[in-house]
PDB file of C-alpha atoms in Angstrom:
ATOM      1  CA  MET A   1      75.077  83.148  67.268  1.00  0.00           C
ATOM      2  CA  ALA A   2      76.409  81.324  70.401  1.00  0.00           C
ATOM      3  CA  LEU A   3      80.103  81.158  70.964  1.00  0.00           C
ATOM      4  CA  GLY A   4      82.021  78.212  69.718  1.00  0.00           C
ATOM      5  CA  LYS A   5      79.423  76.556  67.512  1.00  0.00           C
ATOM      6  CA  THR A   6      80.448  74.194  64.816  1.00  0.00           C
ATOM      7  CA  SER A   7      78.705  72.298  62.571  1.00  0.00           C
ATOM      8  CA  ARG A   8      77.135  70.380  65.325  1.00  0.00           C
ATOM      9  CA  SER A   9      74.666  71.818  67.369  1.00  0.00           C
ATOM     10  CA  ALA A  10      75.707  72.863  70.875  1.00  0.00           C
ATOM     11  CA  SER A  11      73.020  72.866  73.749  1.00  0.00           C
ATOM     12  CA  THR A  12      72.454  76.164  75.650  1.00  0.00           C
ATOM     13  CA  ASP A  13      74.137  74.791  78.857  1.00  0.00           C
ATOM     14  CA  GLU A  14      77.369  74.371  76.793  1.00  0.00           C
ATOM     15  CA  ASP A  15      77.093  77.872  75.349  1.00  0.00           C
ATOM     16  CA  ILE A  16      76.620  79.388  78.808  1.00  0.00           C
ATOM     17  CA  LEU A  17      79.578  77.427  80.201  1.00  0.00           C
ATOM     18  CA  LEU A  18      81.854  78.447  77.123  1.00  0.00           C
ATOM     19  CA  GLU A  19      80.675  81.997  77.423  1.00  0.00           C
ATOM     20  CA  ALA A  20      81.342  81.938  81.297  1.00  0.00           C
ATOM     21  CA  THR A  21      84.843  80.251  80.992  1.00  0.00           C
ATOM     22  CA  LEU A  22      85.692  82.811  78.018  1.00  0.00           C
ATOM     23  CA  GLY A  23      84.520  85.585  80.398  1.00  0.00           C
ATOM     24  CA  TRP A  24      86.483  84.000  83.359  1.00  0.00           C
ATOM     25  CA  LEU A  25      89.615  83.458  81.328  1.00  0.00           C
ATOM     26  CA  PHE A  26      89.863  87.223  80.255  1.00  0.00           C
ATOM     27  CA  GLN A  27      89.558  88.395  83.863  1.00  0.00           C
ATOM     28  CA  ASP A  28      92.099  85.589  85.061  1.00  0.00           C
ATOM     29  CA  VAL A  29      94.567  86.851  82.371  1.00  0.00           C
ATOM     30  CA  HIS A  30      94.320  90.495  83.171  1.00  0.00           C
ATOM     31  CA  SER A  31      94.528  89.731  86.838  1.00  0.00           C
ATOM     32  CA  LEU A  32      97.649  87.554  86.489  1.00  0.00           C
ATOM     33  CA  MET A  33      99.307  90.078  84.116  1.00  0.00           C
ATOM     34  CA  THR A  34      98.629  92.769  86.545  1.00  0.00           C
ATOM     35  CA  ARG A  35     100.079  90.999  89.424  1.00  0.00           C
ATOM     36  CA  ALA A  36     103.380  90.044  87.240  1.00  0.00           C
ATOM     37  CA  PHE A  37     103.858  93.772  86.223  1.00  0.00           C
ATOM     38  CA  ASP A  38     103.298  95.129  89.801  1.00  0.00           C
ATOM     39  CA  HIS A  39     105.601  92.265  91.359  1.00  0.00           C
ATOM     40  CA  ARG A  40     108.280  93.133  88.671  1.00  0.00           C
ATOM     41  CA  MET A  41     107.758  97.221  88.869  1.00  0.00           C
ATOM     42  CA  ALA A  42     108.203  96.922  92.806  1.00  0.00           C
ATOM     43  CA  GLN A  43     111.995  97.223  91.878  1.00  0.00           C
ATOM     44  CA  VAL A  44     111.311 100.825  90.063  1.00  0.00           C
ATOM     45  CA  GLY A  45     108.761 101.857  92.644  1.00  0.00           C
ATOM     46  CA  LEU A  46     105.352 101.903  90.534  1.00  0.00           C
ATOM     47  CA  THR A  47     102.432  99.822  89.903  1.00  0.00           C
ATOM     48  CA  ARG A  48     100.956  99.179  86.671  1.00  0.00           C
ATOM     49  CA  SER A  49      98.045 101.508  87.368  1.00  0.00           C
ATOM     50  CA  GLN A  50     100.316 104.187  88.679  1.00  0.00           C
ATOM     51  CA  TRP A  51     102.545 103.582  85.357  1.00  0.00           C
ATOM     52  CA  ARG A  52      99.164 103.822  83.484  1.00  0.00           C
ATOM     53  CA  VAL A  53      98.818 107.514  84.757  1.00  0.00           C
ATOM     54  CA  ILE A  54     102.473 108.498  83.946  1.00  0.00           C
ATOM     55  CA  ALA A  55     102.639 106.883  80.695  1.00  0.00           C
ATOM     56  CA  PRO A  56     100.837 109.652  78.630  1.00  0.00           C
ATOM     57  CA  LEU A  57     102.890 112.296  80.087  1.00  0.00           C
ATOM     58  CA  LEU A  58     105.788 110.922  78.244  1.00  0.00           C
ATOM     59  CA  ARG A  59     103.853 112.204  75.136  1.00  0.00           C
ATOM     60  CA  GLN A  60     102.239 115.039  76.623  1.00  0.00           C
ATOM     61  CA  ASP A  61     103.681 116.572  79.641  1.00  0.00           C
ATOM     62  CA  GLY A  62     101.770 119.221  81.286  1.00  0.00           C
ATOM     63  CA  ILE A  63      98.422 117.996  80.124  1.00  0.00           C
ATOM     64  CA  THR A  64      95.386 118.771  82.475  1.00  0.00           C
ATOM     65  CA  GLN A  65      93.971 116.083  85.002  1.00  0.00           C
ATOM     66  CA  THR A  66      90.481 115.931  82.978  1.00  0.00           C
ATOM     67  CA  ALA A  67      92.385 115.383  79.715  1.00  0.00           C
ATOM     68  CA  LEU A  68      94.338 112.740  81.475  1.00  0.00           C
ATOM     69  CA  ALA A  69      91.597 111.084  83.056  1.00  0.00           C
ATOM     70  CA  GLU A  70      90.142 110.911  79.516  1.00  0.00           C
ATOM     71  CA  ILE A  71      93.104 109.391  78.022  1.00  0.00           C
ATOM     72  CA  ILE A  72      93.295 106.537  80.435  1.00  0.00           C
ATOM     73  CA  ALA A  73      89.581 105.889  80.884  1.00  0.00           C
ATOM     74  CA  ILE A  74      89.528 106.561  84.430  1.00  0.00           C
ATOM     75  CA  GLU A  75      87.030 108.556  86.740  1.00  0.00           C
ATOM     76  CA  LYS A  76      88.708 111.887  88.197  1.00  0.00           C
ATOM     77  CA  ALA A  77      88.275 110.885  91.673  1.00  0.00           C
ATOM     78  CA  PRO A  78      90.328 107.454  91.593  1.00  0.00           C
ATOM     79  CA  LEU A  79      92.727 109.511  89.240  1.00  0.00           C
ATOM     80  CA  GLY A  80      93.145 112.393  92.040  1.00  0.00           C
ATOM     81  CA  ARG A  81      94.140 109.705  94.524  1.00  0.00           C
ATOM     82  CA  THR A  82      96.666 108.122  92.255  1.00  0.00           C
ATOM     83  CA  LEU A  83      98.423 111.408  91.842  1.00  0.00           C
ATOM     84  CA  ASP A  84      98.212 112.276  95.110  1.00  0.00           C
ATOM     85  CA  ARG A  85     100.252 109.129  95.739  1.00  0.00           C
ATOM     86  CA  LEU A  86     102.603 109.993  92.368  1.00  0.00           C
ATOM     87  CA  GLU A  87     103.067 113.591  93.860  1.00  0.00           C
ATOM     88  CA  GLU A  88     104.066 112.487  97.443  1.00  0.00           C
ATOM     89  CA  SER A  89     106.596 110.078  96.061  1.00  0.00           C
ATOM     90  CA  GLY A  90     107.977 112.546  93.771  1.00  0.00           C
ATOM     91  CA  TRP A  91     106.870 111.075  90.155  1.00  0.00           C
ATOM     92  CA  ILE A  92     104.669 114.106  89.168  1.00  0.00           C
ATOM     93  CA  ARG A  93     103.861 117.517  90.031  1.00  0.00           C
ATOM     94  CA  ARG A  94     100.744 119.486  89.587  1.00  0.00           C
ATOM     95  CA  GLU A  95     100.337 123.071  89.006  1.00  0.00           C
ATOM     96  CA  SER A  96      97.361 125.311  88.413  1.00  0.00           C
ATOM     97  CA  ASP A  97      96.391 126.172  84.410  1.00  0.00           C
ATOM     98  CA  PRO A  98      97.432 129.631  84.013  1.00  0.00           C
ATOM     99  CA  THR A  99      94.803 130.325  81.554  1.00  0.00           C
ATOM    100  CA  ASP A 100      91.973 128.508  83.685  1.00  0.00           C
ATOM    101  CA  ARG A 101      92.044 128.645  87.283  1.00  0.00           C
ATOM    102  CA  ARG A 102      89.750 125.429  87.450  1.00  0.00           C
ATOM    103  CA  ALA A 103      92.294 123.259  85.863  1.00  0.00           C
ATOM    104  CA  ARG A 104      95.382 121.791  87.357  1.00  0.00           C
ATOM    105  CA  ARG A 105      98.353 120.338  84.836  1.00  0.00           C
ATOM    106  CA  VAL A 106     100.259 117.446  85.492  1.00  0.00           C
ATOM    107  CA  PHE A 107     103.855 117.117  84.637  1.00  0.00           C
ATOM    108  CA  MET A 108     106.337 114.357  85.108  1.00  0.00           C
ATOM    109  CA  THR A 109     109.555 115.098  87.515  1.00  0.00           C
ATOM    110  CA  GLU A 110     113.015 113.959  86.637  1.00  0.00           C
ATOM    111  CA  LYS A 111     112.599 110.781  88.092  1.00  0.00           C
ATOM    112  CA  VAL A 112     110.325 109.432  85.389  1.00  0.00           C
ATOM    113  CA  PRO A 113     112.960 109.449  82.410  1.00  0.00           C
ATOM    114  CA  LEU A 114     115.318 107.599  84.673  1.00  0.00           C
ATOM    115  CA  VAL A 115     113.086 104.651  84.814  1.00  0.00           C
ATOM    116  CA  VAL A 116     111.535 104.343  81.473  1.00  0.00           C
ATOM    117  CA  ALA A 117     114.067 101.775  80.031  1.00  0.00           C
ATOM    118  CA  ARG A 118     113.626  99.837  83.042  1.00  0.00           C
ATOM    119  CA  VAL A 119     109.485  99.881  82.919  1.00  0.00           C
ATOM    120  CA  GLN A 120     110.050  98.987  79.034  1.00  0.00           C
ATOM    121  CA  LYS A 121     112.052  96.009  80.176  1.00  0.00           C
ATOM    122  CA  VAL A 122     109.528  94.996  82.801  1.00  0.00           C
ATOM    123  CA  VAL A 123     106.582  95.165  79.882  1.00  0.00           C
ATOM    124  CA  ARG A 124     108.450  93.081  77.372  1.00  0.00           C
ATOM    125  CA  SER A 125     109.434  90.585  80.182  1.00  0.00           C
ATOM    126  CA  VAL A 126     105.851  90.271  81.189  1.00  0.00           C
ATOM    127  CA  PHE A 127     104.658  89.909  77.662  1.00  0.00           C
ATOM    128  CA  ALA A 128     107.523  87.517  76.752  1.00  0.00           C
ATOM    129  CA  ASP A 129     106.439  85.128  79.504  1.00  0.00           C
ATOM    130  CA  ALA A 130     102.581  85.243  78.896  1.00  0.00           C
ATOM    131  CA  LEU A 131     103.415  84.743  75.152  1.00  0.00           C
ATOM    132  CA  ARG A 132     105.831  82.087  75.464  1.00  0.00           C
ATOM    133  CA  GLY A 133     105.390  79.018  72.792  1.00  0.00           C
ATOM    134  CA  PHE A 134     103.248  81.512  70.651  1.00  0.00           C
ATOM    135  CA  SER A 135     104.742  82.304  67.089  1.00  0.00           C
ATOM    136  CA  ALA A 136     104.728  85.555  65.921  1.00  0.00           C
ATOM    137  CA  GLU A 137     101.951  84.984  63.409  1.00  0.00           C
ATOM    138  CA  GLU A 138      99.810  83.505  66.429  1.00  0.00           C
ATOM    139  CA  VAL A 139     100.593  86.773  68.546  1.00  0.00           C
ATOM    140  CA  GLU A 140      99.520  88.808  65.731  1.00  0.00           C
ATOM    141  CA  SER A 141      96.387  86.651  65.238  1.00  0.00           C
ATOM    142  CA  LEU A 142      95.471  87.051  69.038  1.00  0.00           C
ATOM    143  CA  MET A 143      95.960  90.731  68.697  1.00  0.00           C
ATOM    144  CA  ARG A 144      93.317  90.625  65.534  1.00  0.00           C
ATOM    145  CA  HIS A 145      90.879  88.567  67.514  1.00  0.00           C
ATOM    146  CA  MET A 146      90.986  90.702  70.579  1.00  0.00           C
ATOM    147  CA  MET A 147      90.642  93.942  68.532  1.00  0.00           C
ATOM    148  CA  GLU A 148      87.621  92.028  66.987  1.00  0.00           C
ATOM    149  CA  ILE A 149      86.001  91.477  70.217  1.00  0.00           C
ATOM    150  CA  LYS A 150      86.589  94.782  71.582  1.00  0.00           C
ATOM    151  CA  SER A 151      84.929  96.388  68.242  1.00  0.00           C
ATOM    152  CA  ASN A 152      82.212  93.965  68.396  1.00  0.00           C
ATOM    153  CA  ILE A 153      81.289  95.057  72.086  1.00  0.00           C
ATOM    154  CA  ILE A 154      81.705  98.670  71.177  1.00  0.00           C
ATOM    155  CA  ALA A 155      79.482  98.185  68.311  1.00  0.00           C
ATOM    156  CA  VAL A 156      76.735  96.970  70.365  1.00  0.00           C
ATOM    157  CA  GLU A 157      77.444  98.999  73.855  1.00  0.00           C
ATOM    158  CA  GLY A 158      79.283 102.025  72.581  1.00  0.00           C
ATOM    159  CA  ASP A 159      82.781 103.076  73.519  1.00  0.00           C
ATOM    160  CA  PRO A 160      83.072 103.876  77.370  1.00  0.00           C
ATOM    161  CA  HIS A 161      86.194 105.653  76.535  1.00  0.00           C
ATOM    162  CA  GLU A 162      84.300 108.316  74.724  1.00  0.00           C
ATOM    163  CA  HIS A 163      83.654 111.411  76.373  1.00  0.00           C
ATOM    164  CA  ASP A 164      81.109 114.162  75.325  1.00  0.00           C
TER     165      ASP A 164
END
């Protein structure tokens, strides 16, 4: 079933245009929100992608690099580069796992808890600006639809975040 079809029949060209537009809109929204987040996070000294690496440590400090890569769905090499930058900047420290010589554990430093409230404020402000004019019901509906889209794609393609 093509996107956007109503009781009237839509042409294939219209379907392709709608599908391309929807895809670009998803990309544009993601890009704009990332840029807004990074711009506002500059005062904290972190980027969105760096915060994405740090955030799981708030729930599970000392997690292995491998487990962290799985949680945030990132390959080990890019994660390693981000961890290098975070370690150089004093946000995290890495230690060898005492029970597995091959594993390294990631710990947040004392700097992280000092900025959590500021990061939460940035996140809230980016979303408040992005969702300005939406009612609570519309936001809830948008979330439901986005989760449906995600589920539909996972049902067909599989979950890229699942690891064997």
